[in-house]
Tab-separated table of C-alpha atoms in Angstrom:
chain	number	residue	atom	x	y	z
A	94	MET	CA	-89.795	-231.592	-14.187
A	95	THR	CA	-93.196	-230.360	-15.403
A	96	THR	CA	-94.131	-226.671	-15.518
A	97	TRP	CA	-96.231	-226.776	-12.353
A	98	GLU	CA	-93.663	-228.854	-10.466
A	99	GLY	CA	-91.010	-226.332	-11.474
A	100	LEU	CA	-93.189	-223.395	-10.392
A	101	LEU	CA	-93.897	-224.967	-6.978
A	102	PHE	CA	-90.204	-225.697	-6.622
A	103	GLY	CA	-89.405	-222.048	-7.433
A	104	ILE	CA	-91.952	-220.716	-4.922
A	105	GLY	CA	-90.427	-222.922	-2.222
A	106	PHE	CA	-86.969	-221.645	-3.093
A	107	VAL	CA	-87.773	-217.927	-3.246
A	108	THR	CA	-89.723	-217.927	0.044
A	109	GLN	CA	-86.574	-218.778	1.962
A	110	PRO	CA	-85.885	-215.788	4.284
A	111	GLU	CA	-82.477	-214.923	2.797
A	112	VAL	CA	-83.716	-215.003	-0.809
A	113	LEU	CA	-86.878	-213.083	0.111
A	114	ILE	CA	-84.795	-210.302	1.694
A	115	TYR	CA	-82.689	-209.905	-1.457
A	116	CYS	CA	-85.868	-209.851	-3.579
A	117	PHE	CA	-87.299	-207.078	-1.367
A	118	LEU	CA	-84.060	-205.073	-1.485
A	119	GLY	CA	-83.957	-205.359	-5.269
A	120	VAL	CA	-87.493	-204.084	-5.917
A	121	VAL	CA	-87.193	-201.239	-3.377
A	122	LEU	CA	-83.883	-200.070	-4.839
A	123	GLY	CA	-85.275	-200.454	-8.357
A	124	THR	CA	-88.283	-198.262	-7.542
A	125	PHE	CA	-86.006	-195.631	-5.996
A	126	VAL	CA	-83.612	-195.422	-8.959
A	127	GLY	CA	-86.582	-195.457	-11.328
A	128	VAL	CA	-88.075	-192.393	-9.628
A	129	LEU	CA	-84.770	-190.486	-9.861
A	130	PRO	CA	-84.740	-189.118	-13.420
A	131	GLY	CA	-82.116	-190.517	-15.748
A	132	ILE	CA	-80.299	-192.861	-13.363
A	133	GLY	CA	-82.152	-196.054	-14.258
A	134	ALA	CA	-81.568	-199.715	-13.654
A	135	MET	CA	-78.345	-199.948	-15.668
A	136	ALA	CA	-76.355	-197.745	-13.284
A	137	ALA	CA	-77.838	-199.438	-10.194
A	138	ILE	CA	-77.129	-202.958	-11.452
A	139	SER	CA	-73.592	-201.961	-12.433
A	140	LEU	CA	-72.954	-200.661	-8.913
A	141	LEU	CA	-74.432	-203.794	-7.313
A	142	LEU	CA	-72.498	-206.230	-9.493
A	143	PRO	CA	-69.454	-206.462	-7.160
A	144	ILE	CA	-71.759	-207.323	-4.224
A	145	THR	CA	-72.976	-210.442	-6.038
A	146	TYR	CA	-69.581	-212.090	-5.447
A	147	TYR	CA	-70.501	-212.497	-1.774
A	148	ILE	CA	-73.977	-214.059	-2.159
A	149	THR	CA	-75.316	-217.126	-3.951
A	150	PRO	CA	-75.826	-216.826	-7.732
A	151	GLU	CA	-79.568	-217.457	-7.377
A	152	ALA	CA	-80.042	-214.692	-4.782
A	153	ALA	CA	-77.833	-212.348	-6.823
A	154	LEU	CA	-79.877	-212.827	-10.001
A	155	ILE	CA	-83.167	-212.401	-8.110
A	156	MET	CA	-81.930	-209.144	-6.534
A	157	LEU	CA	-80.598	-207.707	-9.819
A	158	ALA	CA	-83.775	-208.719	-11.646
A	159	GLY	CA	-85.791	-206.965	-8.914
A	160	VAL	CA	-83.857	-203.773	-9.582
A	161	TYR	CA	-84.638	-204.139	-13.295
A	162	TYR	CA	-88.410	-204.557	-13.139
A	163	GLY	CA	-88.712	-202.352	-10.040
A	164	ALA	CA	-87.268	-199.487	-12.068
A	165	GLN	CA	-90.083	-199.983	-14.599
A	166	TYR	CA	-92.561	-199.109	-11.833
A	167	GLY	CA	-90.610	-196.142	-10.486
A	168	GLY	CA	-89.818	-194.730	-13.917
A	169	ALA	CA	-93.432	-193.726	-14.469
A	170	VAL	CA	-93.514	-191.451	-11.393
A	171	ALA	CA	-91.126	-188.739	-12.615
A	172	SER	CA	-92.527	-189.067	-16.152
A	173	ILE	CA	-96.057	-188.328	-14.985
A	174	LEU	CA	-95.375	-185.697	-12.339
A	175	LEU	CA	-92.406	-183.789	-13.768
A	176	ARG	CA	-92.218	-184.883	-17.422
A	177	LEU	CA	-88.778	-186.331	-16.690
A	178	PRO	CA	-88.506	-189.944	-17.865
A	179	GLY	CA	-87.096	-191.970	-14.982
A	180	THR	CA	-86.058	-194.679	-17.469
A	181	PRO	CA	-85.868	-194.722	-21.285
A	182	GLN	CA	-88.859	-197.103	-21.327
A	183	SER	CA	-91.025	-194.567	-19.508
A	184	ALA	CA	-90.299	-191.702	-21.924
A	185	VAL	CA	-93.497	-192.448	-23.836
A	186	THR	CA	-95.504	-192.286	-20.584
A	187	THR	CA	-94.785	-188.553	-20.409
A	188	LEU	CA	-96.872	-187.936	-23.528
A	189	ASP	CA	-100.219	-188.491	-21.780
A	190	GLY	CA	-99.255	-189.004	-18.131
A	191	TYR	CA	-97.937	-185.474	-17.708
A	192	PRO	CA	-100.994	-183.806	-19.319
A	193	MET	CA	-103.154	-185.858	-16.939
A	194	ALA	CA	-101.163	-184.466	-14.005
A	195	GLN	CA	-101.507	-180.924	-15.394
A	196	ASN	CA	-105.267	-181.459	-15.616
A	197	GLY	CA	-105.435	-182.312	-11.909
A	198	ARG	CA	-105.514	-186.087	-12.459
A	199	ALA	CA	-102.028	-186.974	-11.259
A	200	GLY	CA	-103.389	-189.555	-8.811
A	201	VAL	CA	-105.410	-191.285	-11.533
A	202	ALA	CA	-102.399	-191.284	-13.857
A	203	LEU	CA	-100.157	-192.849	-11.187
A	204	PHE	CA	-102.796	-195.411	-10.256
A	205	THR	CA	-103.195	-196.301	-13.944
A	206	ALA	CA	-99.427	-196.675	-14.327
A	207	MET	CA	-99.086	-198.877	-11.226
A	208	ALA	CA	-102.102	-201.051	-12.055
A	209	SER	CA	-101.008	-201.429	-15.692
A	210	SER	CA	-97.473	-202.305	-14.611
A	211	PHE	CA	-98.805	-204.991	-12.282
A	212	VAL	CA	-101.188	-206.461	-14.859
A	213	GLY	CA	-98.480	-206.431	-17.537
A	214	SER	CA	-96.004	-208.124	-15.207
A	215	MET	CA	-98.483	-210.809	-14.162
A	216	ILE	CA	-99.387	-211.594	-17.774
A	217	GLY	CA	-95.690	-211.614	-18.657
A	218	ILE	CA	-95.054	-214.126	-15.860
A	219	LEU	CA	-97.926	-216.321	-17.078
A	220	VAL	CA	-96.573	-216.230	-20.627
A	221	LEU	CA	-93.048	-216.999	-19.405
A	222	VAL	CA	-94.264	-219.962	-17.349
A	223	LEU	CA	-96.520	-221.511	-19.972
A	224	LEU	CA	-94.739	-220.598	-23.184
A	225	ALA	CA	-91.049	-220.157	-22.367
A	226	ASN	CA	-89.900	-222.964	-24.650
A	227	TRP	CA	-92.331	-222.052	-27.433
A	228	LEU	CA	-91.428	-218.349	-27.283
A	229	SER	CA	-87.760	-219.164	-27.633
A	230	ARG	CA	-88.454	-221.201	-30.760
A	231	ALA	CA	-90.870	-218.623	-32.218
A	232	ALA	CA	-88.382	-215.830	-31.637
A	233	THR	CA	-85.872	-217.555	-33.892
A	234	ALA	CA	-88.425	-217.478	-36.755
A	235	PHE	CA	-88.086	-213.674	-36.977
A	236	GLY	CA	-85.333	-212.791	-39.421
A	237	ALA	CA	-83.513	-209.531	-40.060
A	238	ALA	CA	-85.910	-208.570	-42.865
A	239	ASP	CA	-88.913	-209.142	-40.582
A	240	TYR	CA	-87.418	-206.946	-37.852
A	241	ALA	CA	-86.620	-204.125	-40.285
A	242	ALA	CA	-90.050	-204.191	-41.955
A	243	MET	CA	-91.815	-204.262	-38.579
A	244	MET	CA	-89.915	-201.227	-37.268
A	245	ILE	CA	-90.411	-199.231	-40.472
A	246	LEU	CA	-94.142	-199.911	-40.160
A	247	GLY	CA	-94.036	-198.608	-36.590
A	248	LEU	CA	-92.359	-195.361	-37.684
A	249	VAL	CA	-94.752	-194.769	-40.581
A	250	ALA	CA	-97.796	-195.536	-38.432
A	251	ALA	CA	-96.661	-193.224	-35.638
A	252	SER	CA	-96.077	-190.296	-38.004
A	253	THR	CA	-99.270	-190.648	-40.075
A	254	ILE	CA	-102.024	-191.931	-37.780
A	255	GLY	CA	-103.693	-189.455	-35.453
A	256	THR	CA	-101.518	-186.484	-36.417
A	257	ALA	CA	-103.062	-183.316	-37.815
A	258	ARG	CA	-99.934	-182.599	-39.893
A	259	PRO	CA	-98.294	-185.814	-41.203
A	260	ALA	CA	-95.543	-183.750	-42.860
A	261	LYS	CA	-94.380	-182.524	-39.443
A	262	GLY	CA	-94.542	-186.081	-38.150
A	263	PHE	CA	-92.345	-187.341	-40.998
A	264	ALA	CA	-89.930	-184.452	-40.410
A	265	MET	CA	-89.505	-185.377	-36.730
A	266	VAL	CA	-89.065	-189.082	-37.498
A	267	THR	CA	-86.472	-188.228	-40.162
A	268	LEU	CA	-84.592	-185.960	-37.755
A	269	GLY	CA	-84.596	-188.765	-35.190
A	270	LEU	CA	-83.233	-191.201	-37.779
A	271	LEU	CA	-80.444	-188.754	-38.663
A	272	LEU	CA	-79.508	-188.252	-35.008
A	273	GLY	CA	-79.423	-192.031	-34.623
A	274	CYS	CA	-76.775	-192.193	-37.370
A	275	ILE	CA	-74.296	-190.141	-35.326
A	276	GLY	CA	-71.337	-192.161	-34.050
A	277	THR	CA	-69.080	-194.946	-35.241
A	278	ASP	CA	-70.386	-197.297	-37.896
A	279	VAL	CA	-70.402	-200.767	-36.365
A	280	ASN	CA	-69.466	-202.505	-39.616
A	281	SER	CA	-66.896	-200.248	-41.251
A	282	GLY	CA	-65.663	-198.306	-38.225
A	283	ALA	CA	-66.195	-195.033	-40.097
A	284	GLN	CA	-67.122	-191.968	-38.061
A	285	ARG	CA	-70.420	-190.374	-39.023
A	286	PHE	CA	-71.380	-186.776	-38.167
A	287	THR	CA	-68.994	-186.672	-35.191
A	288	PHE	CA	-67.272	-183.421	-36.364
A	289	GLY	CA	-64.093	-184.465	-34.612
A	290	GLN	CA	-65.764	-184.794	-31.201
A	291	THR	CA	-64.560	-187.980	-29.485
A	292	GLU	CA	-67.591	-187.822	-27.165
A	293	LEU	CA	-69.818	-188.513	-30.179
A	294	LEU	CA	-68.011	-191.698	-31.221
A	295	ASP	CA	-70.641	-193.733	-29.344
A	296	GLY	CA	-73.468	-191.521	-30.596
A	297	ILE	CA	-75.814	-189.245	-28.698
A	298	ASN	CA	-76.733	-190.551	-25.266
A	299	LEU	CA	-80.379	-191.704	-25.246
A	300	VAL	CA	-80.850	-190.505	-21.666
A	301	ALA	CA	-79.469	-187.060	-22.574
A	302	LEU	CA	-81.801	-186.834	-25.570
A	303	ALA	CA	-84.887	-187.881	-23.578
A	304	MET	CA	-83.999	-185.602	-20.665
A	305	GLY	CA	-83.402	-182.652	-22.963
A	306	LEU	CA	-86.558	-183.081	-25.035
A	307	PHE	CA	-88.877	-183.741	-22.114
A	308	GLY	CA	-87.074	-182.452	-19.014
A	309	VAL	CA	-85.118	-179.289	-19.800
A	310	ALA	CA	-87.714	-178.177	-22.362
A	311	GLU	CA	-90.432	-178.478	-19.709
A	312	VAL	CA	-88.356	-176.555	-17.165
A	313	ILE	CA	-87.883	-173.710	-19.685
A	314	ALA	CA	-91.604	-173.697	-20.480
A	315	ASN	CA	-92.528	-173.532	-16.801
A	316	VAL	CA	-90.008	-170.787	-16.046
A	317	ARG	CA	-91.537	-168.724	-18.854
A	318	ASN	CA	-95.027	-169.547	-17.567
A	319	PRO	CA	-94.986	-169.080	-13.780
A	320	ASP	CA	-98.759	-169.636	-13.459
A	321	ARG	CA	-98.252	-173.368	-13.012
A	322	GLN	CA	-101.328	-175.352	-12.082
A	323	SER	CA	-101.173	-176.911	-8.626
A	324	VAL	CA	-103.120	-179.676	-7.020
A	325	ALA	CA	-105.466	-179.489	-4.081
A	326	ALA	CA	-104.021	-179.280	-0.573
A	327	ARG	CA	-105.446	-182.654	0.308
A	328	ILE	CA	-106.160	-185.513	-2.013
A	329	GLY	CA	-108.412	-188.252	-0.722
A	330	LEU	CA	-108.545	-191.835	-1.810
A	331	ARG	CA	-111.569	-191.127	-3.992
A	332	ARG	CA	-109.581	-188.684	-6.146
A	333	LEU	CA	-106.794	-191.225	-6.558
A	334	MET	CA	-109.172	-193.853	-7.916
A	335	PRO	CA	-110.052	-193.840	-11.622
A	336	SER	CA	-113.652	-193.364	-12.680
A	337	ARG	CA	-115.746	-196.062	-14.319
A	338	ASP	CA	-115.035	-194.476	-17.689
A	339	ASP	CA	-111.285	-194.558	-16.979
A	340	LEU	CA	-111.473	-198.234	-15.990
A	341	ARG	CA	-113.410	-199.044	-19.148
A	342	ARG	CA	-110.851	-197.238	-21.275
A	343	MET	CA	-107.767	-198.745	-19.630
A	344	ILE	CA	-108.671	-202.463	-19.540
A	345	SER	CA	-108.318	-203.157	-23.263
A	346	PRO	CA	-105.038	-201.187	-23.657
A	347	MET	CA	-103.654	-203.074	-20.645
A	348	LEU	CA	-104.401	-206.426	-22.261
A	349	ARG	CA	-103.181	-205.359	-25.708
A	350	GLY	CA	-100.028	-203.823	-24.262
A	351	SER	CA	-99.343	-206.933	-22.177
A	352	ALA	CA	-99.749	-209.185	-25.212
A	353	LEU	CA	-97.545	-206.937	-27.360
A	354	GLY	CA	-94.866	-206.662	-24.682
A	355	SER	CA	-94.908	-210.386	-23.945
A	356	PHE	CA	-94.258	-211.145	-27.603
A	357	PHE	CA	-91.645	-208.497	-28.385
A	358	GLY	CA	-89.914	-208.960	-25.050
A	359	ALA	CA	-89.195	-212.538	-26.067
A	360	LEU	CA	-87.624	-211.439	-29.361
A	361	PRO	CA	-83.837	-211.201	-28.997
A	362	GLY	CA	-82.477	-207.701	-29.398
A	363	THR	CA	-85.718	-205.724	-28.967
A	364	GLY	CA	-86.168	-204.933	-25.261
A	365	SER	CA	-88.955	-203.150	-23.394
A	366	THR	CA	-88.293	-199.667	-24.840
A	367	LEU	CA	-89.435	-200.793	-28.288
A	368	SER	CA	-92.528	-202.469	-26.808
A	369	SER	CA	-93.693	-199.308	-25.017
A	370	PHE	CA	-93.327	-197.157	-28.142
A	371	LEU	CA	-95.075	-199.722	-30.356
A	372	SER	CA	-97.904	-200.025	-27.822
A	373	TYR	CA	-98.447	-196.261	-27.802
A	374	SER	CA	-98.377	-196.200	-31.596
A	375	MET	CA	-100.912	-199.048	-31.754
A	376	GLU	CA	-103.286	-197.460	-29.231
A	377	ARG	CA	-103.291	-194.185	-31.119
A	378	ARG	CA	-103.786	-195.994	-34.412
A	379	ILE	CA	-106.874	-197.948	-33.299
A	380	ALA	CA	-108.438	-195.197	-31.157
A	381	ARG	CA	-111.760	-193.774	-32.305
A	382	ARG	CA	-110.514	-190.298	-31.360
A	383	PRO	CA	-106.723	-190.304	-31.848
A	384	GLU	CA	-106.599	-186.528	-31.330
A	385	ARG	CA	-107.071	-187.175	-27.567
A	386	PHE	CA	-103.573	-188.639	-27.362
A	387	GLY	CA	-100.995	-186.202	-26.093
A	388	LYS	CA	-103.667	-184.348	-24.109
A	389	GLY	CA	-104.202	-186.789	-21.237
A	390	ALA	CA	-105.640	-190.012	-22.702
A	391	VAL	CA	-105.604	-192.757	-20.064
A	392	GLU	CA	-104.971	-195.317	-22.822
A	393	GLY	CA	-101.640	-193.594	-23.528
A	394	VAL	CA	-100.501	-194.512	-20.017
A	395	ALA	CA	-102.100	-197.954	-19.618
A	396	GLY	CA	-100.863	-199.475	-22.887
A	397	PRO	CA	-97.155	-198.533	-22.760
A	398	GLU	CA	-96.807	-199.245	-19.029
A	399	SER	CA	-98.282	-202.739	-19.341
A	400	ALA	CA	-96.186	-203.347	-22.479
A	401	ASN	CA	-92.820	-202.390	-20.996
A	402	ASN	CA	-93.429	-204.387	-17.810
A	403	SER	CA	-94.567	-207.541	-19.597
A	404	ALA	CA	-91.599	-207.174	-21.976
A	405	ALA	CA	-89.247	-206.801	-19.001
A	406	ILE	CA	-90.415	-210.196	-17.744
A	407	THR	CA	-90.477	-212.153	-21.008
A	408	ALA	CA	-87.095	-210.660	-21.990
A	409	PHE	CA	-85.635	-213.252	-19.623
A	410	ALA	CA	-86.837	-216.045	-21.958
A	411	PRO	CA	-84.237	-215.511	-24.735
A	412	THR	CA	-81.617	-214.459	-22.170
A	413	LEU	CA	-81.879	-217.634	-20.105
A	414	THR	CA	-82.972	-220.199	-22.696
A	415	LEU	CA	-80.951	-218.981	-25.717
A	416	GLY	CA	-78.229	-216.891	-24.079
A	417	ILE	CA	-79.258	-213.929	-26.269
A	418	PRO	CA	-79.868	-210.692	-24.313
A	419	GLY	CA	-82.829	-208.552	-25.343
A	420	ASP	CA	-81.308	-205.213	-24.288
A	421	PRO	CA	-78.167	-203.806	-22.584
A	422	ILE	CA	-79.524	-204.535	-19.095
A	423	MET	CA	-80.171	-208.155	-20.058
A	424	ALA	CA	-76.598	-208.276	-21.349
A	425	LEU	CA	-75.415	-207.041	-17.961
A	426	LEU	CA	-77.446	-209.727	-16.181
A	427	LEU	CA	-76.042	-212.276	-18.604
A	428	GLY	CA	-72.562	-211.106	-17.611
A	429	ALA	CA	-73.479	-211.570	-13.944
A	430	LEU	CA	-74.372	-215.202	-14.665
A	431	VAL	CA	-71.118	-215.787	-16.541
A	432	ILE	CA	-69.168	-214.248	-13.637
A	433	HIS	CA	-70.636	-216.968	-11.423
A	434	GLY	CA	-69.725	-219.674	-13.930
A	435	ILE	CA	-73.281	-220.244	-15.182
A	436	GLN	CA	-73.830	-220.610	-18.927
A	437	PRO	CA	-77.368	-219.685	-20.041
A	438	GLY	CA	-78.802	-221.742	-22.859
A	439	PRO	CA	-81.329	-224.412	-23.816
A	440	MET	CA	-80.076	-226.759	-21.080
A	441	MET	CA	-80.481	-224.245	-18.261
A	442	LEU	CA	-83.961	-225.463	-17.284
A	443	GLU	CA	-82.515	-228.928	-16.688
A	444	ALA	CA	-79.083	-227.980	-15.363
A	445	ARG	CA	-80.146	-225.145	-12.986
A	446	PRO	CA	-83.896	-225.515	-12.311
A	447	GLU	CA	-83.631	-223.735	-8.953
A	448	MET	CA	-82.293	-220.629	-10.704
A	449	PHE	CA	-84.821	-220.528	-13.539
A	450	TRP	CA	-87.923	-221.389	-11.528
A	451	GLY	CA	-86.760	-219.419	-8.495
A	452	LEU	CA	-86.383	-216.358	-10.707
A	453	VAL	CA	-89.854	-216.864	-12.220
A	454	ALA	CA	-91.416	-217.201	-8.762
A	455	SER	CA	-89.560	-214.101	-7.560
A	456	PHE	CA	-91.213	-212.094	-10.353
A	457	GLY	CA	-94.640	-212.791	-8.871
A	458	ILE	CA	-93.619	-212.085	-5.275
A	459	GLY	CA	-91.599	-209.012	-6.289
A	460	ASN	CA	-94.485	-207.490	-8.233
A	461	LEU	CA	-96.857	-208.042	-5.310
A	462	LEU	CA	-94.342	-206.250	-3.084
A	463	LEU	CA	-94.127	-203.408	-5.611
A	464	LEU	CA	-97.906	-203.031	-5.713
A	465	VAL	CA	-98.136	-202.985	-1.914
A	466	LEU	CA	-95.284	-200.454	-1.700
A	467	ASN	CA	-96.318	-198.113	-4.497
A	468	LEU	CA	-100.088	-197.706	-4.184
A	469	PRO	CA	-99.906	-196.172	-0.660
A	470	LEU	CA	-97.176	-193.813	-1.894
A	471	ILE	CA	-99.342	-192.296	-4.654
A	472	GLY	CA	-100.538	-189.540	-2.310
A	473	ILE	CA	-96.935	-188.663	-1.423
A	474	TRP	CA	-95.899	-188.503	-5.072
A	475	VAL	CA	-98.875	-186.286	-5.908
A	476	ALA	CA	-97.948	-183.986	-2.999
A	477	MET	CA	-94.763	-183.139	-4.923
A	478	LEU	CA	-96.907	-181.063	-7.266
A	479	ARG	CA	-97.743	-178.674	-4.418
A	480	ILE	CA	-94.114	-177.551	-4.242
A	481	PRO	CA	-93.756	-174.139	-5.963
A	482	PHE	CA	-91.975	-174.600	-9.267
A	483	ASN	CA	-89.365	-171.920	-8.548
A	484	TYR	CA	-88.182	-174.162	-5.678
A	485	LEU	CA	-88.632	-177.393	-7.591
A	486	TYR	CA	-86.856	-176.728	-10.881
A	487	PRO	CA	-83.330	-176.243	-9.425
A	488	ALA	CA	-83.638	-179.685	-7.799
A	489	ILE	CA	-84.968	-181.110	-11.069
A	490	LEU	CA	-81.976	-179.762	-12.975
A	491	VAL	CA	-79.550	-181.150	-10.366
A	492	PHE	CA	-81.066	-184.652	-10.540
A	493	LEU	CA	-81.210	-184.378	-14.311
A	494	CYS	CA	-77.514	-183.538	-14.577
A	495	LEU	CA	-76.570	-186.266	-12.103
A	496	GLY	CA	-78.614	-188.813	-14.022
A	497	VAL	CA	-77.140	-187.855	-17.387
A	498	TYR	CA	-73.574	-187.719	-16.054
A	499	SER	CA	-73.885	-191.109	-14.321
A	500	VAL	CA	-74.476	-192.946	-17.614
A	501	ARG	CA	-71.130	-192.246	-19.309
A	502	GLY	CA	-69.304	-189.934	-16.911
A	503	LEU	CA	-68.934	-187.213	-19.562
A	504	SER	CA	-69.480	-183.506	-18.931
A	505	PHE	CA	-70.184	-183.279	-22.670
A	506	ASP	CA	-73.533	-185.007	-22.047
A	507	ILE	CA	-74.559	-182.252	-19.623
A	508	MET	CA	-73.860	-179.592	-22.263
A	509	ALA	CA	-75.634	-181.729	-24.846
A	510	VAL	CA	-78.766	-182.055	-22.724
A	511	ALA	CA	-78.873	-178.259	-22.323
A	512	GLY	CA	-78.684	-177.731	-26.095
A	513	ILE	CA	-81.215	-180.486	-26.774
A	514	GLY	CA	-83.539	-178.967	-24.180
A	515	LEU	CA	-83.461	-175.574	-25.885
A	516	ALA	CA	-84.093	-177.225	-29.264
A	517	GLY	CA	-86.936	-179.258	-27.744
A	518	TYR	CA	-88.559	-176.111	-26.365
A	519	LEU	CA	-88.384	-174.405	-29.783
A	520	LEU	CA	-89.813	-177.509	-31.468
A	521	ALA	CA	-92.703	-177.575	-28.991
A	522	ILE	CA	-93.456	-173.899	-29.731
A	523	ALA	CA	-93.529	-174.737	-33.459
A	524	LYS	CA	-95.978	-177.641	-32.749
A	525	PHE	CA	-93.516	-180.406	-33.658
A	526	SER	CA	-93.776	-183.654	-31.692
A	527	PRO	CA	-90.580	-184.508	-29.773
A	528	ALA	CA	-91.943	-188.014	-29.164
A	529	LEU	CA	-91.648	-188.848	-32.869
A	530	LEU	CA	-88.051	-187.599	-32.874
A	531	LEU	CA	-87.283	-189.900	-29.953
A	532	LEU	CA	-89.047	-192.798	-31.672
A	533	GLY	CA	-86.955	-192.312	-34.826
A	534	PHE	CA	-83.795	-192.085	-32.731
A	535	VAL	CA	-84.548	-195.345	-30.882
A	536	LEU	CA	-85.623	-197.355	-33.915
A	537	GLY	CA	-83.177	-195.890	-36.450
A	538	PRO	CA	-80.043	-197.854	-35.470
A	539	LEU	CA	-82.102	-201.052	-35.110
A	540	ILE	CA	-83.593	-200.568	-38.575
A	541	GLU	CA	-80.150	-199.910	-40.088
A	542	THR	CA	-78.623	-202.972	-38.448
A	543	ASN	CA	-81.397	-205.288	-39.602
A	544	LEU	CA	-81.538	-203.795	-43.102
A	545	ARG	CA	-77.823	-204.487	-43.491
A	546	ARG	CA	-78.208	-208.020	-42.225
A	547	ALA	CA	-81.132	-208.633	-44.586
A	548	PHE	CA	-79.191	-207.388	-47.627
A	549	LEU	CA	-76.121	-209.398	-46.613
A	550	ILE	CA	-78.248	-212.543	-46.364
A	551	SER	CA	-79.945	-211.879	-49.724
A	552	ARG	CA	-76.730	-210.568	-51.369
A	553	GLY	CA	-78.325	-207.218	-52.040
A	554	ASP	CA	-81.646	-208.532	-53.372
A	555	PRO	CA	-84.530	-206.375	-52.011
A	556	MET	CA	-87.015	-209.134	-52.901
A	557	ILE	CA	-86.221	-210.725	-49.537
A	558	PHE	CA	-88.810	-208.337	-48.070
A	559	LEU	CA	-91.504	-209.871	-50.272
A	560	GLU	CA	-90.328	-213.473	-50.228
A	561	ARG	CA	-90.624	-213.780	-46.444
A	562	PRO	CA	-94.329	-213.865	-45.436
A	563	ILE	CA	-93.847	-211.935	-42.167
A	564	ALA	CA	-91.841	-209.153	-43.804
A	565	ALA	CA	-94.231	-209.018	-46.782
A	566	GLY	CA	-97.179	-208.450	-44.445
A	567	PHE	CA	-95.417	-205.542	-42.771
A	568	VAL	CA	-94.400	-204.048	-46.147
A	569	ILE	CA	-97.989	-204.200	-47.452
A	570	ALA	CA	-99.283	-202.518	-44.286
A	571	THR	CA	-96.607	-199.784	-44.575
A	572	VAL	CA	-97.488	-199.051	-48.217
A	573	ALA	CA	-101.184	-198.912	-47.297
A	574	LEU	CA	-100.484	-196.364	-44.556
A	575	LEU	CA	-98.410	-194.230	-46.935
A	576	LEU	CA	-101.179	-194.276	-49.556
A	577	LEU	CA	-103.929	-193.550	-47.015
A	578	PRO	CA	-103.369	-189.733	-46.890
A	579	VAL	CA	-103.272	-189.636	-50.709
A	580	TRP	CA	-106.560	-191.554	-50.892
A	581	LYS	CA	-108.182	-189.249	-48.315
A	582	ALA	CA	-107.047	-186.169	-50.252
A	583	TRP	CA	-108.425	-187.638	-53.490
A	584	ARG	CA	-111.784	-188.342	-51.823
A	585	ARG	CA	-111.992	-184.793	-50.473
A	586	ARG	CA	-111.330	-183.412	-53.967
A	587	ALA	CA	-113.861	-185.779	-55.532
A	588	HIS	CA	-116.594	-184.644	-53.114
A	589	SER	CA	-115.752	-180.948	-53.356
């Protein structure tokens, strides 16, 4: 079966009324759980898993996948309007989406997020259709050393480029790396920095950390500053639409983010969270005025949103064709397939073409449904900003606690998010960037895992990072970024 024959076959399958209904239910539920801070697709898919026993495997996978990429859309809403990341992937959207909302451009920020999500998803679908087999083979070319060098480059770039005080950036990244070390060592089983607390054996909850840094800290800041900016009583369609300058600025980040997400989504073990952070780091690195980021740059919304949505689509390539999940949600979907007696792998395209091509076709239809559903709702979401904050923040804290508690069912996480929120507020007062802390926390365990694998493969020889061309390129770029501030300081002294 050729690619186009398979795609036509998938469209015919997914347009059956029963399958179409499950696709619609999936994307609507995904948007809803994405908007609710902290709940996310993982909890929703876990709750829906028992229902899949009573429907066909194809319809079940299409519905669960709809929840997954639907949550990517909804996650941006709370991030932009309330600075509460609806999903871990949308945490980076708060950095510029929320300042846009504070500047009276909430409608533009939401439109940018929705349009970028749609463009990223469509490009991800195109890549998945045309390059599924090639992506699976290319993904296997990345070794542990390449992964580690790539992520270290991302951390160094994020903390040095576009920051007025690189020392503070390095401090936040280092703190994030240290927090990522908390928990049980996966190789030796040793407990690290748990201080006898059994709740820390699995480490700090990512949702609790993101909610504390961006949610509770923002609530404290707004309580201390009651003169919160509100939006106009009525917002017309013209104010929801981006200006020509906004459109010009967002097109290139959309395309770059989609390309980045499509590639990294297909790499086993990365997931869409990494893609969104790397996209933001890249956009700030190549911007002519990187100081605009963090103050409402439209590129800081367009790039990460397109990256995480394209990655969410192409993440199905290694999951279905190699049986290697890209993130915990993909692992859950992989478990759903195994429950139904389906073994993902290289033969899946031939053994179950209706499932593979039906799923691909459902991505296109589901994203069209999401666009149709979400764009008319932008005005309603923006209207949330008219609610006085002294009425809004108790509800925010309730949803925040529910979202954090739903992940692991531990009251410890609620206390942790309160402490993290206070620390996040103090860090913000001291002009430290909580985003870099979160970036170090997300990438730290991945870097450690891949560094260990690389040294096991090379028997402790660090030359593996120079012998592999991909890793060597990343190492050279990292060293150049570290030497750049030194070179700039030397030039300033030479000219003074």
